[in-house]
Amino acid sequence: MLIALCAPCYGAASQPTIADLMDSSKPTDWRSVDHNNALYMDVHGGQVIIELNPKFAPQSVANVKALAKEKYWDGLAIVRVQDNYVVQWADPNAESADKKKKLKEAKEHVPAELDHPSEKDIPFKSLPDKDMYTDKVGFSDGFAAGQDLKKKRTWLIHCYGTVGVGRDNAADSGNGTELYAVIGNALRPLDRNVTVIGRVVYGMELLSTMERGKGKMGFFEKPQKPIPIRSIRLASDVPEKERLNLEVLRTDTKLFDDLIEARRNRREEWFQYRSGHVDVCNVPVAVRIKP
Amino acid sequence: MLIALCAPCYGAASQPTIADLMDSSKPTDWRSVDHNNALYMDVHGGQVIIELNPKFAPQSVANVKALAKEKYWDGLAIVRVQDNYVVQWADPNAESADKKKKLKEAKEHVPAELDHPSEKDIPFKSLPDKDMYTDKVGFSDGFAAGQDLKKKRTWLIHCYGTVGVGRDNAADSGNGTELYAVIGNALRPLDRNVTVIGRVVYGMELLSTMERGKGKMGFFEKPQKPIPIRSIRLASDVPEKERLNLEVLRTDTKLFDDLIEARRNRREEWFQYRSGHVDVCNVPVAVRIKP
């Protein structure tokens, strides 16, 4: 098998592997996903759960929550699946003034929230590893984030599973009605170009396995049909017994530091060569159902 | 739409976009995929084509070609699909001495070919962009590659679509019977740990959309079933009328330099922020059917 877990691991006592470290996690190494900041998407025969991050994009997240409240996406669709790029959902009739779905409480216009001042309310655990796209990368409460030290700005990074606000050419032309998730290699060139609202924390494979759109840029064109969305709900509006109590591994702990070091220099016997570096998008932030 | 192509592009005359540059390509900007170095994989209702790179892994590629010649994989299966990681194919009975498929001309043992001396026979077009995993990255005849300048070694990098030789803990424990393709974020920590033999140049979406394995590390376990492989053939053994004449964009041209610059600093009006950097795994090397 490709990645055999070590048996026995060398220096196991002093150099625990990723698996060893995960096994050692305590309840306090995890935090709950807030039901007021999670979306349940019923699509493709299953459930995708997105954790929203209102700190980085307060107005966009508020509008996305308003859209979920008014059941905006129910009956709309996945309109684009581009291999090694994004899955995107929207109103297939968005460009028809007559046919497009009307908004109720949600706003037509929301400002762009491409980055945020690096202030106290924005937690940031920086990685010692350098990054080629910006000054500093790290994690903000479990979300991969970047920083510009001179301009003192912080933003969420486009890794696998990142969810953002689709828009037209104007920076503020996205109101959250059209969202996308990254399903391939990290899309770092999109950082600071789009408002990021969160990341997929459950059911990612429902998005990543979707049939690719054969039109330009992966859009569905006839005879292909968009993939219908049954519903998107704020978790707090989902009946309690249908909710999952998800927990995300905390990224501000010694355990997380140790995990990153175990990933930077893989200790499993399988590895012949240790890269000595970790890329922010190569650090999966674990999610589990609360035991 | 998420990535609107520019209309009009600013500075269009002096600053062509990626689309402009691709439209300007001449026949000499492309090279053919050699039918003696391509595998046709009939799987999942379609065809996946892998271009082999014998320069970097001569013995492994020779053995993989011998395996294709003796129809080794016909009737075997995709045994592992791990989301954001790899699709892997092998003999589902590989661990049973009785049941496993016997080799004919192909070798049981092949040395590890993890990297290669940086010599004249290894073309290398380096990117000016720095890389955090190694001294230099660039392209070798269309394949993403890395270099260690001190040790004077060159190797193929694990980007989306890279194909390598699965192995057990010993570096030389893979003989090519078990192969994998990267279906998610670049797996740079695998560089120099595994023998890379090529990359998927056609039908990638057949691999990336496969149902994920629910077992540990994405292996298929009951009641899930492995996904059968109908056949894998060397292109030169495929009837001529069933072959595709594929061309890969050359990476040693001025056009390719220009394309990389257009990707480093995206010129489409959509982009508010230009990253000023390009990651070697964020440069898709175009493939087309010969016009």
Coordinates of C-alpha atoms in Angstrom, one line a residue:
Chain A
M1 CA 0.0 0.0 0.0
L2 CA 1.2 3.5 -0.8
I3 CA 1.3 5.0 2.7
A4 CA 2.0 2.2 5.1
L5 CA 1.7 3.3 8.7
C6 CA 4.9 2.5 10.5
A7 CA 5.2 -0.8 12.3
P8 CA 7.3 -0.3 14.3
C9 CA 7.9 3.5 14.1
Y10 CA 11.5 4.4 14.8
G11 CA 12.0 6.6 17.9
A12 CA 8.4 6.2 18.6
A13 CA 8.6 7.5 22.2
S14 CA 10.3 10.8 21.3
Q15 CA 9.0 11.1 17.7
P16 CA 5.3 10.3 17.6
T17 CA 3.7 10.0 14.1
I18 CA 0.6 11.8 13.0
A19 CA -1.5 8.8 13.9
D20 CA 0.1 8.5 17.3
L21 CA -0.6 12.2 18.0
M22 CA -4.2 12.0 16.8
D23 CA -4.7 9.0 19.1
S24 CA -3.4 11.1 22.0
S25 CA -5.8 14.0 21.5
K26 CA -7.9 15.1 24.5
P27 CA -11.4 16.5 24.5
T28 CA -9.9 20.0 25.0
D29 CA -7.9 19.7 21.8
W30 CA -11.2 20.0 19.9
R31 CA -13.8 22.8 19.5
S32 CA -17.4 22.4 18.4
V33 CA -18.8 23.7 15.1
D34 CA -21.3 26.3 16.0
H35 CA -24.8 25.5 14.7
N36 CA -25.3 29.2 14.0
N37 CA -22.3 29.2 11.7
A38 CA -22.8 26.1 9.6
L39 CA -24.7 25.3 6.5
Y40 CA -26.3 21.9 5.7
M41 CA -26.5 21.4 2.0
D42 CA -28.6 18.5 0.7
V43 CA -27.2 17.5 -2.6
H44 CA -26.1 14.6 -4.8
G45 CA -27.7 12.0 -2.5
G46 CA -26.1 13.3 0.7
Q47 CA -25.1 16.0 3.0
V48 CA -22.4 18.6 2.7
I49 CA -21.6 20.7 5.8
I50 CA -19.9 24.1 5.5
E51 CA -18.5 25.9 8.5
L52 CA -18.9 29.7 8.0
N53 CA -16.3 32.2 9.3
P54 CA -18.1 35.4 10.2
K55 CA -15.0 37.0 11.6
F56 CA -13.4 37.4 8.2
A57 CA -16.5 38.2 6.2
P58 CA -19.2 39.4 8.5
Q59 CA -21.5 40.9 6.0
S60 CA -21.2 38.2 3.4
V61 CA -21.7 35.5 6.0
A62 CA -24.8 37.4 7.4
N63 CA -26.2 37.5 3.9
V64 CA -25.5 33.8 3.2
K65 CA -27.3 33.0 6.4
A66 CA -30.3 35.2 5.4
L67 CA -30.3 33.4 2.0
A68 CA -30.4 30.0 3.8
K69 CA -33.2 31.3 6.1
E70 CA -35.4 32.2 3.1
K71 CA -34.6 28.9 1.5
Y72 CA -33.1 30.7 -1.5
W73 CA -31.1 27.7 -2.8
D74 CA -33.9 25.1 -2.5
G75 CA -34.5 23.9 -6.0
L76 CA -31.5 25.7 -7.4
A77 CA -28.5 23.8 -8.6
I78 CA -24.8 23.1 -9.0
V79 CA -24.2 25.0 -12.3
R80 CA -20.4 24.4 -12.7
V81 CA -18.0 21.6 -11.9
Q82 CA -14.5 22.2 -13.3
D83 CA -12.0 19.5 -12.8
N84 CA -9.1 20.4 -10.5
Y85 CA -10.8 23.8 -9.8
V86 CA -14.3 24.4 -8.3
V87 CA -17.8 23.3 -7.8
Q88 CA -20.2 26.3 -8.0
W89 CA -23.8 26.6 -7.1
A90 CA -26.3 29.3 -8.1
D91 CA -29.6 30.1 -9.8
P92 CA -29.4 28.6 -13.3
N93 CA -31.7 31.5 -14.3
A94 CA -29.6 34.2 -12.6
E95 CA -29.1 36.0 -15.9
S96 CA -32.8 36.2 -16.7
A97 CA -34.5 39.2 -14.9
D98 CA -37.9 37.4 -15.3
K99 CA -37.0 33.9 -14.3
K100 CA -34.4 34.4 -11.6
K101 CA -35.3 33.7 -8.0
K102 CA -36.2 36.8 -6.1
L103 CA -34.6 37.7 -2.8
K104 CA -36.7 38.3 0.3
E105 CA -34.8 39.6 3.3
A106 CA -31.3 38.9 1.9
K107 CA -29.5 41.8 0.3
E108 CA -28.9 42.4 -3.4
H109 CA -25.6 44.2 -2.6
V110 CA -22.9 43.2 -0.2
P111 CA -19.5 44.8 0.0
A112 CA -16.4 42.8 -0.9
E113 CA -14.6 41.4 2.1
L114 CA -11.4 40.3 0.5
D115 CA -9.2 40.7 3.6
H116 CA -9.5 42.0 7.1
P117 CA -7.3 44.2 9.4
S118 CA -4.9 42.0 11.4
E119 CA -6.6 42.8 14.7
K120 CA -7.1 41.2 18.1
D121 CA -10.5 39.7 17.1
I122 CA -8.8 37.7 14.3
P123 CA -6.9 34.9 15.9
F124 CA -3.8 33.9 13.9
K125 CA -1.5 31.0 14.7
S126 CA 1.4 31.4 12.3
L127 CA 3.4 28.6 10.8
P128 CA 7.2 29.0 11.0
D129 CA 7.3 27.7 7.4
K130 CA 7.8 30.3 4.7
D131 CA 5.2 30.8 2.0
M132 CA 5.8 32.0 -1.6
Y133 CA 2.5 33.9 -1.9
T134 CA 2.7 36.1 1.2
D135 CA 4.6 37.1 4.3
K136 CA 3.0 34.8 6.8
V137 CA 0.6 31.8 6.7
G138 CA -1.0 30.0 9.5
F139 CA -4.4 29.1 10.9
S140 CA -7.3 31.2 12.4
D141 CA -9.5 28.9 14.5
G142 CA -9.0 26.0 12.1
F143 CA -9.1 28.0 8.8
A144 CA -6.0 28.4 6.7
A145 CA -5.1 32.1 6.6
G146 CA -2.5 34.5 5.2
Q147 CA -1.1 37.8 6.4
D148 CA 0.5 40.8 4.8
L149 CA 2.7 42.1 7.6
K150 CA 3.3 45.6 6.1
K151 CA -0.4 46.3 5.3
K152 CA -1.5 44.5 8.4
R153 CA -4.2 42.5 6.6
T154 CA -5.3 38.9 7.2
W155 CA -7.4 36.7 4.9
L156 CA -8.6 33.1 4.4
I157 CA -6.6 31.1 1.9
H158 CA -8.0 29.0 -1.0
C159 CA -7.1 25.4 0.0
Y160 CA -9.0 22.2 -0.9
G161 CA -12.5 22.7 0.5
T162 CA -12.5 26.5 0.8
V163 CA -15.8 28.1 0.1
G164 CA -16.1 31.6 -1.4
V165 CA -18.5 34.0 -3.0
G166 CA -18.6 33.9 -6.8
R167 CA -18.6 37.3 -8.4
D168 CA -18.4 39.1 -11.7
N169 CA -15.6 41.6 -12.6
A170 CA -16.4 44.2 -9.9
A171 CA -15.0 43.2 -6.5
D172 CA -18.4 43.8 -4.9
S173 CA -20.5 42.1 -7.5
G174 CA -21.0 38.9 -5.4
N175 CA -23.8 38.9 -2.8
G176 CA -23.5 35.2 -1.7
T177 CA -26.2 33.8 -4.0
E178 CA -23.5 32.2 -6.0
L179 CA -20.9 30.2 -4.0
Y180 CA -18.1 27.8 -4.9
A181 CA -15.9 25.2 -3.2
V182 CA -12.3 24.3 -4.3
I183 CA -12.2 20.7 -5.4
G184 CA -8.6 20.4 -6.6
N185 CA -5.1 21.9 -6.1
A186 CA -5.0 25.0 -3.8
L187 CA -6.1 28.1 -5.7
R188 CA -3.8 30.6 -4.1
P189 CA -4.0 33.1 -7.0
L190 CA -7.7 33.6 -5.9
D191 CA -6.6 34.7 -2.4
R192 CA -7.6 38.4 -1.8
N193 CA -9.6 38.3 -5.1
V194 CA -12.7 36.8 -3.6
T195 CA -14.6 36.9 -0.4
V196 CA -14.0 33.6 1.4
I197 CA -16.8 32.6 3.8
G198 CA -15.8 29.2 5.1
R199 CA -14.8 25.7 4.3
V200 CA -16.4 22.3 3.8
V201 CA -16.1 20.2 7.0
Y202 CA -18.2 17.2 6.1
G203 CA -19.2 15.5 2.9
M204 CA -16.5 17.0 0.7
E205 CA -16.5 13.8 -1.5
L206 CA -20.1 14.6 -2.6
L207 CA -18.7 17.7 -4.3
S208 CA -15.4 16.3 -5.5
T209 CA -17.0 13.3 -7.2
M210 CA -19.6 15.3 -9.1
E211 CA -19.7 14.8 -12.9
R212 CA -17.6 17.5 -14.5
G213 CA -19.4 20.1 -16.6
K214 CA -18.4 19.8 -20.3
G215 CA -19.0 23.5 -21.1
K216 CA -16.4 26.2 -21.0
M217 CA -14.8 26.5 -17.5
G218 CA -16.8 23.4 -16.4
F219 CA -20.3 25.0 -16.7
F220 CA -23.1 22.7 -17.5
E221 CA -24.5 23.2 -21.0
K222 CA -27.2 21.3 -22.8
P223 CA -27.5 18.4 -23.0
Q224 CA -25.9 18.2 -19.6
K225 CA -28.1 19.2 -16.8
P226 CA -27.2 21.1 -13.6
I227 CA -27.2 19.0 -10.5
P228 CA -30.2 20.0 -8.3
I229 CA -29.8 21.2 -4.8
R230 CA -32.6 20.0 -2.5
S231 CA -32.0 22.5 0.2
I232 CA -29.4 24.5 2.1
R233 CA -30.2 25.3 5.7
L234 CA -28.5 27.0 8.6
A235 CA -27.6 24.2 11.0
S236 CA -29.6 25.8 13.8
D237 CA -32.7 25.5 11.6
V238 CA -32.2 21.7 11.1
P239 CA -34.1 19.5 13.5
E240 CA -31.8 18.7 16.4
K241 CA -31.9 14.9 15.8
E242 CA -30.8 15.4 12.2
R243 CA -27.8 17.5 13.1
L244 CA -24.3 16.2 13.5
N245 CA -22.3 17.5 16.4
L246 CA -19.0 18.1 14.6
E247 CA -15.8 19.1 16.3
V248 CA -12.8 20.7 14.6
L249 CA -9.3 20.1 15.9
R250 CA -8.1 23.3 17.5
T251 CA -5.2 24.9 15.8
D252 CA -3.9 26.9 18.8
T253 CA -2.7 24.0 20.8
K254 CA 0.6 22.2 21.5
L255 CA -0.9 19.1 19.9
F256 CA -1.5 21.0 16.6
D257 CA 2.2 22.2 16.7
D258 CA 3.3 18.7 17.2
L259 CA 1.1 17.4 14.4
I260 CA 2.6 20.0 12.0
E261 CA 6.1 19.0 12.9
A262 CA 5.2 15.3 12.4
R263 CA 3.9 16.3 8.9
R264 CA 6.9 18.6 8.1
N265 CA 9.2 15.7 8.8
R266 CA 7.2 12.5 8.4
R267 CA 8.4 9.9 10.9
E268 CA 6.6 6.8 9.4
E269 CA 9.1 4.2 8.3
W270 CA 7.7 4.4 4.8
F271 CA 9.3 7.8 4.2
Q272 CA 12.8 7.7 2.7
Y273 CA 13.0 11.5 2.4
R274 CA 11.6 14.1 4.7
S275 CA 10.7 17.3 3.1
G276 CA 11.4 19.5 6.1
H277 CA 8.7 21.9 5.1
V278 CA 5.0 22.1 5.4
D279 CA 2.7 24.0 3.0
V280 CA -0.3 25.6 4.7
C281 CA -2.7 23.8 2.2
N282 CA -1.1 20.4 3.0
V283 CA -2.2 20.5 6.6
P284 CA -5.6 18.9 6.9
V285 CA -7.4 20.3 9.9
A286 CA -9.2 17.3 11.3
V287 CA -13.0 17.2 11.8
R288 CA -14.8 14.5 13.7
I289 CA -18.3 13.7 15.0
K290 CA -18.2 14.4 18.7
P291 CA -17.6 11.1 20.5
Chain B
M1 CA -19.3 33.6 -13.2
L2 CA -16.3 33.0 -11.1
I3 CA -13.5 33.6 -13.6
A4 CA -14.9 35.9 -16.2
L5 CA -12.5 36.2 -19.1
C6 CA -11.6 39.9 -19.7
A7 CA -13.7 42.0 -22.0
P8 CA -11.9 44.2 -22.7
C9 CA -8.6 43.3 -21.2
Y10 CA -6.6 46.2 -20.1
G11 CA -3.3 46.7 -22.0
A12 CA -4.3 43.9 -24.3
A13 CA -1.7 44.6 -26.9
S14 CA 1.3 44.5 -24.6
Q15 CA -0.2 42.2 -22.0
P16 CA -1.9 39.3 -23.5
T17 CA -4.0 37.0 -21.2
I18 CA -3.6 33.3 -20.9
A19 CA -6.5 32.8 -23.4
D20 CA -4.9 35.3 -25.9
L21 CA -1.6 33.4 -25.7
M22 CA -3.2 30.0 -26.1
D23 CA -5.0 31.4 -29.2
S24 CA -1.7 32.5 -30.6
S25 CA 0.1 29.2 -30.4
K26 CA 1.7 27.8 -33.5
P27 CA 2.1 24.1 -34.4
T28 CA 5.7 24.2 -33.4
D29 CA 4.7 25.2 -29.8
W30 CA 3.3 21.6 -29.4
R31 CA 4.9 18.2 -29.3
S32 CA 3.3 14.8 -29.9
V33 CA 2.7 12.3 -27.2
D34 CA 4.8 9.3 -28.3
H35 CA 2.7 6.1 -28.7
N36 CA 5.6 4.1 -27.3
N37 CA 5.4 6.1 -24.1
A38 CA 1.7 6.3 -23.4
L39 CA -0.8 4.0 -21.6
Y40 CA -4.4 3.6 -22.5
M41 CA -6.5 2.7 -19.5
D42 CA -10.1 1.5 -20.1
V43 CA -11.9 2.2 -16.9
H44 CA -15.1 3.7 -15.4
G45 CA -16.8 3.9 -18.7
G46 CA -14.0 5.7 -20.5
Q47 CA -10.4 6.2 -21.4
V48 CA -7.6 7.5 -19.3
I49 CA -4.3 8.2 -21.1
I50 CA -1.0 8.4 -19.1
E51 CA 2.1 9.8 -20.7
L52 CA 5.2 7.9 -19.4
N53 CA 8.5 9.6 -18.8
P54 CA 11.3 7.0 -19.4
K55 CA 14.1 9.5 -18.9
F56 CA 13.4 9.8 -15.2
A57 CA 12.6 6.2 -14.4
P58 CA 13.9 4.0 -17.3
Q59 CA 13.6 0.7 -15.5
S60 CA 10.3 1.3 -13.9
V61 CA 8.8 2.6 -17.2
A62 CA 10.2 -0.4 -19.0
N63 CA 8.6 -2.7 -16.5
V64 CA 5.2 -0.9 -16.7
K65 CA 5.3 -1.3 -20.5
A66 CA 6.1 -5.0 -20.1
L67 CA 3.1 -5.3 -17.7
A68 CA 0.9 -3.6 -20.3
K69 CA 2.2 -5.9 -23.0
E70 CA 1.3 -9.0 -21.0
K71 CA -2.1 -7.5 -20.2
Y72 CA -1.3 -7.6 -16.5
W73 CA -4.0 -5.2 -15.4
D74 CA -6.8 -6.5 -17.5
G75 CA -9.5 -7.6 -15.0
L76 CA -7.7 -6.1 -12.1
A77 CA -9.0 -3.0 -10.3
I78 CA -8.9 0.4 -8.7
V79 CA -8.4 -0.7 -5.1
R80 CA -8.1 2.7 -3.4
V81 CA -9.7 6.1 -3.9
Q82 CA -8.8 8.5 -1.2
D83 CA -10.4 12.0 -1.4
N84 CA -7.9 14.8 -2.0
Y85 CA -5.1 12.2 -2.3
V86 CA -4.8 9.3 -4.8
V87 CA -6.5 6.8 -7.0
Q88 CA -4.5 3.5 -6.9
W89 CA -4.8 0.4 -9.0
A90 CA -3.4 -3.0 -8.4
D91 CA -4.3 -6.7 -8.0
P92 CA -6.9 -6.9 -5.3
N93 CA -5.4 -10.4 -4.5
A94 CA -1.8 -9.1 -4.4
E95 CA -1.4 -10.3 -0.8
S96 CA -2.5 -13.9 -1.6
A97 CA 0.4 -16.0 -3.0
D98 CA -2.1 -18.4 -4.5
K99 CA -4.6 -16.0 -6.0
K100 CA -2.4 -13.2 -7.2
K101 CA -1.8 -12.7 -10.8
K102 CA 1.5 -14.1 -12.0
L103 CA 4.0 -12.0 -14.0
K104 CA 5.2 -13.3 -17.4
E105 CA 8.0 -11.2 -18.9
A106 CA 7.7 -8.3 -16.4
K107 CA 10.2 -8.2 -13.5
E108 CA 9.3 -9.0 -9.9
H109 CA 12.0 -6.6 -8.7
V110 CA 12.8 -3.1 -10.1
P111 CA 15.2 -0.7 -8.4
A112 CA 13.8 2.6 -6.9
E113 CA 14.3 5.5 -9.3
L114 CA 13.5 8.3 -6.9
D115 CA 15.6 11.0 -8.6
H116 CA 18.1 11.2 -11.4
P117 CA 21.4 13.0 -11.9
S118 CA 20.9 16.5 -13.4
E119 CA 22.6 15.6 -16.7
K120 CA 22.3 16.7 -20.2
D121 CA 19.8 14.0 -21.2
I122 CA 17.4 15.5 -18.6
P123 CA 16.0 18.7 -20.0
F124 CA 15.1 21.2 -17.4
K125 CA 13.5 24.6 -17.9
S126 CA 13.6 26.3 -14.6
L127 CA 11.0 28.7 -13.2
P128 CA 12.4 32.0 -11.8
D129 CA 9.9 31.5 -8.9
K130 CA 11.2 30.2 -5.7
D131 CA 9.8 27.0 -4.2
M132 CA 9.7 26.1 -0.5
Y133 CA 10.4 22.3 -1.0
T134 CA 13.6 22.5 -3.0
D135 CA 16.2 24.7 -4.7
K136 CA 14.7 24.9 -8.2
V137 CA 11.5 23.8 -9.8
G138 CA 10.5 23.9 -13.5
F139 CA 9.5 21.6 -16.3
S140 CA 11.2 18.8 -18.1
D141 CA 9.5 18.2 -21.5
G142 CA 6.1 19.1 -20.0
F143 CA 6.5 17.3 -16.7
A144 CA 6.8 19.4 -13.5
A145 CA 10.2 18.7 -12.0
G146 CA 12.4 19.7 -9.0
Q147 CA 16.2 20.0 -8.6
D148 CA 18.6 19.8 -5.7
L149 CA 21.5 22.0 -6.9
K150 CA 24.1 20.8 -4.4
K151 CA 23.4 17.1 -5.0
K152 CA 22.8 17.7 -8.7
R153 CA 19.7 15.6 -8.7
T154 CA 16.4 16.1 -10.6
W155 CA 13.0 14.4 -10.1
L156 CA 9.4 14.6 -11.2
I157 CA 7.1 16.4 -8.8
H158 CA 3.7 15.2 -7.4
C159 CA 1.2 17.6 -8.9
Y160 CA -2.4 16.9 -9.8
G161 CA -2.4 14.0 -12.2
T162 CA 1.1 12.7 -11.5
V163 CA 1.4 8.9 -11.7
G164 CA 3.8 7.0 -9.5
V165 CA 4.7 3.5 -8.4
G166 CA 3.1 2.3 -5.2
R167 CA 5.4 0.6 -2.8
D168 CA 5.8 -0.9 0.7
N169 CA 8.3 0.5 3.2
A170 CA 11.4 -0.5 1.3
A171 CA 12.3 2.0 -1.4
D172 CA 12.6 -0.7 -4.0
S173 CA 9.5 -2.6 -3.1
G174 CA 7.4 -1.3 -6.0
N175 CA 7.7 -3.0 -9.3
G176 CA 5.0 -1.1 -11.2
T177 CA 2.2 -3.6 -10.7
E178 CA 0.6 -1.1 -8.3
L179 CA 0.3 2.5 -9.6
Y180 CA -1.4 5.6 -8.3
A181 CA -2.4 9.0 -9.6
V182 CA -2.8 12.2 -7.6
I183 CA -6.4 13.4 -7.5
G184 CA -6.2 16.4 -5.1
N185 CA -3.8 19.0 -3.8
A186 CA -0.2 18.6 -4.9
L187 CA 1.5 15.9 -2.7
R188 CA 5.0 17.4 -2.6
P189 CA 6.0 15.4 0.6
L190 CA 5.9 12.3 -1.7
D191 CA 8.6 13.8 -4.0
R192 CA 11.8 11.7 -3.9
N193 CA 10.0 9.1 -1.9
V194 CA 8.4 7.3 -4.8
T195 CA 9.3 6.6 -8.4
V196 CA 7.3 8.8 -10.6
I197 CA 6.6 7.4 -14.1
G198 CA 4.4 10.0 -15.8
R199 CA 1.2 12.0 -15.7
V200 CA -2.4 11.7 -16.8
V201 CA -2.8 13.7 -20.1
Y202 CA -6.4 12.7 -20.9
G203 CA -9.5 11.5 -19.0
M204 CA -8.3 12.8 -15.6
E205 CA -12.0 13.4 -14.7
L206 CA -12.6 9.6 -14.9
L207 CA -10.2 9.1 -12.0
S208 CA -11.1 12.2 -10.0
T209 CA -14.8 11.5 -9.9
M210 CA -14.5 7.9 -8.8
E211 CA -16.4 6.9 -5.7
R212 CA -14.2 7.3 -2.7
G213 CA -13.2 4.2 -0.8
K214 CA -14.7 4.1 2.7
G215 CA -12.0 1.9 4.3
K216 CA -8.8 3.2 6.0
M217 CA -6.8 5.5 3.6
G218 CA -9.6 5.2 1.0
F219 CA -9.1 1.4 0.3
F220 CA -12.3 -0.4 -0.8
E221 CA -13.5 -2.8 1.8
K222 CA -16.6 -4.9 1.8
P223 CA -19.4 -4.2 1.0
Q224 CA -17.8 -1.7 -1.3
K225 CA -16.3 -3.3 -4.4
P226 CA -13.1 -2.3 -6.3
I227 CA -13.7 -0.6 -9.6
P228 CA -12.8 -3.0 -12.4
I229 CA -10.1 -2.1 -15.0
R230 CA -11.1 -3.5 -18.4
S231 CA -7.6 -3.1 -19.9
I232 CA -4.4 -1.1 -19.9
R233 CA -2.5 -1.1 -23.2
L234 CA 0.6 0.6 -24.5
A235 CA -0.7 3.1 -27.1
S236 CA 1.4 1.5 -29.9
D237 CA -0.6 -1.7 -29.3
V238 CA -3.9 0.1 -29.6
P239 CA -5.4 -0.1 -33.1
E240 CA -4.5 3.1 -34.9
K241 CA -8.0 4.2 -35.5
E242 CA -8.8 4.0 -31.8
R243 CA -5.8 6.1 -30.8
L244 CA -5.9 9.8 -30.1
N245 CA -3.1 11.9 -31.5
L246 CA -2.4 14.0 -28.4
E247 CA -0.1 17.0 -28.3
V248 CA 1.4 18.5 -25.2
L249 CA 2.3 22.2 -25.1
R250 CA 6.1 22.5 -25.2
T251 CA 7.6 24.0 -22.0
D252 CA 10.9 25.1 -23.6
T253 CA 9.4 27.9 -25.7
K254 CA 8.9 31.7 -25.4
L255 CA 5.2 31.0 -25.5
F256 CA 5.4 29.0 -22.4
D257 CA 7.4 31.7 -20.6
D258 CA 4.8 34.2 -21.6
L259 CA 2.0 31.9 -20.4
I260 CA 3.7 31.6 -17.0
E261 CA 4.1 35.3 -16.7
A262 CA 0.4 35.7 -17.6
R263 CA -0.4 33.3 -14.9
R264 CA 2.0 34.8 -12.3
N265 CA 0.3 38.2 -12.8
R266 CA -3.2 37.5 -14.1
R267 CA -4.2 40.2 -16.6
E268 CA -7.9 39.5 -16.9
E269 CA -10.1 42.3 -15.6
W270 CA -11.6 40.0 -13.1
F271 CA -8.4 39.9 -11.0
Q272 CA -8.3 42.6 -8.3
Y273 CA -5.0 41.3 -6.9
R274 CA -2.1 39.8 -8.7
S275 CA -0.2 37.2 -6.7
G276 CA 3.2 37.9 -8.5
H277 CA 4.2 34.3 -8.0
V278 CA 3.5 31.0 -9.7
D279 CA 3.6 27.6 -8.0
V280 CA 4.9 24.8 -10.2
C281 CA 1.8 22.8 -9.5
N282 CA -0.5 25.7 -10.5
V283 CA 0.8 25.7 -14.1
P284 CA -1.4 23.4 -16.1
V285 CA 0.6 22.1 -19.1
A286 CA -2.0 22.0 -21.9
V287 CA -2.8 18.9 -23.8
R288 CA -4.9 18.9 -27.0
I289 CA -6.0 16.5 -29.8
K290 CA -3.9 17.3 -32.8
P291 CA -5.9 19.7 -35.0

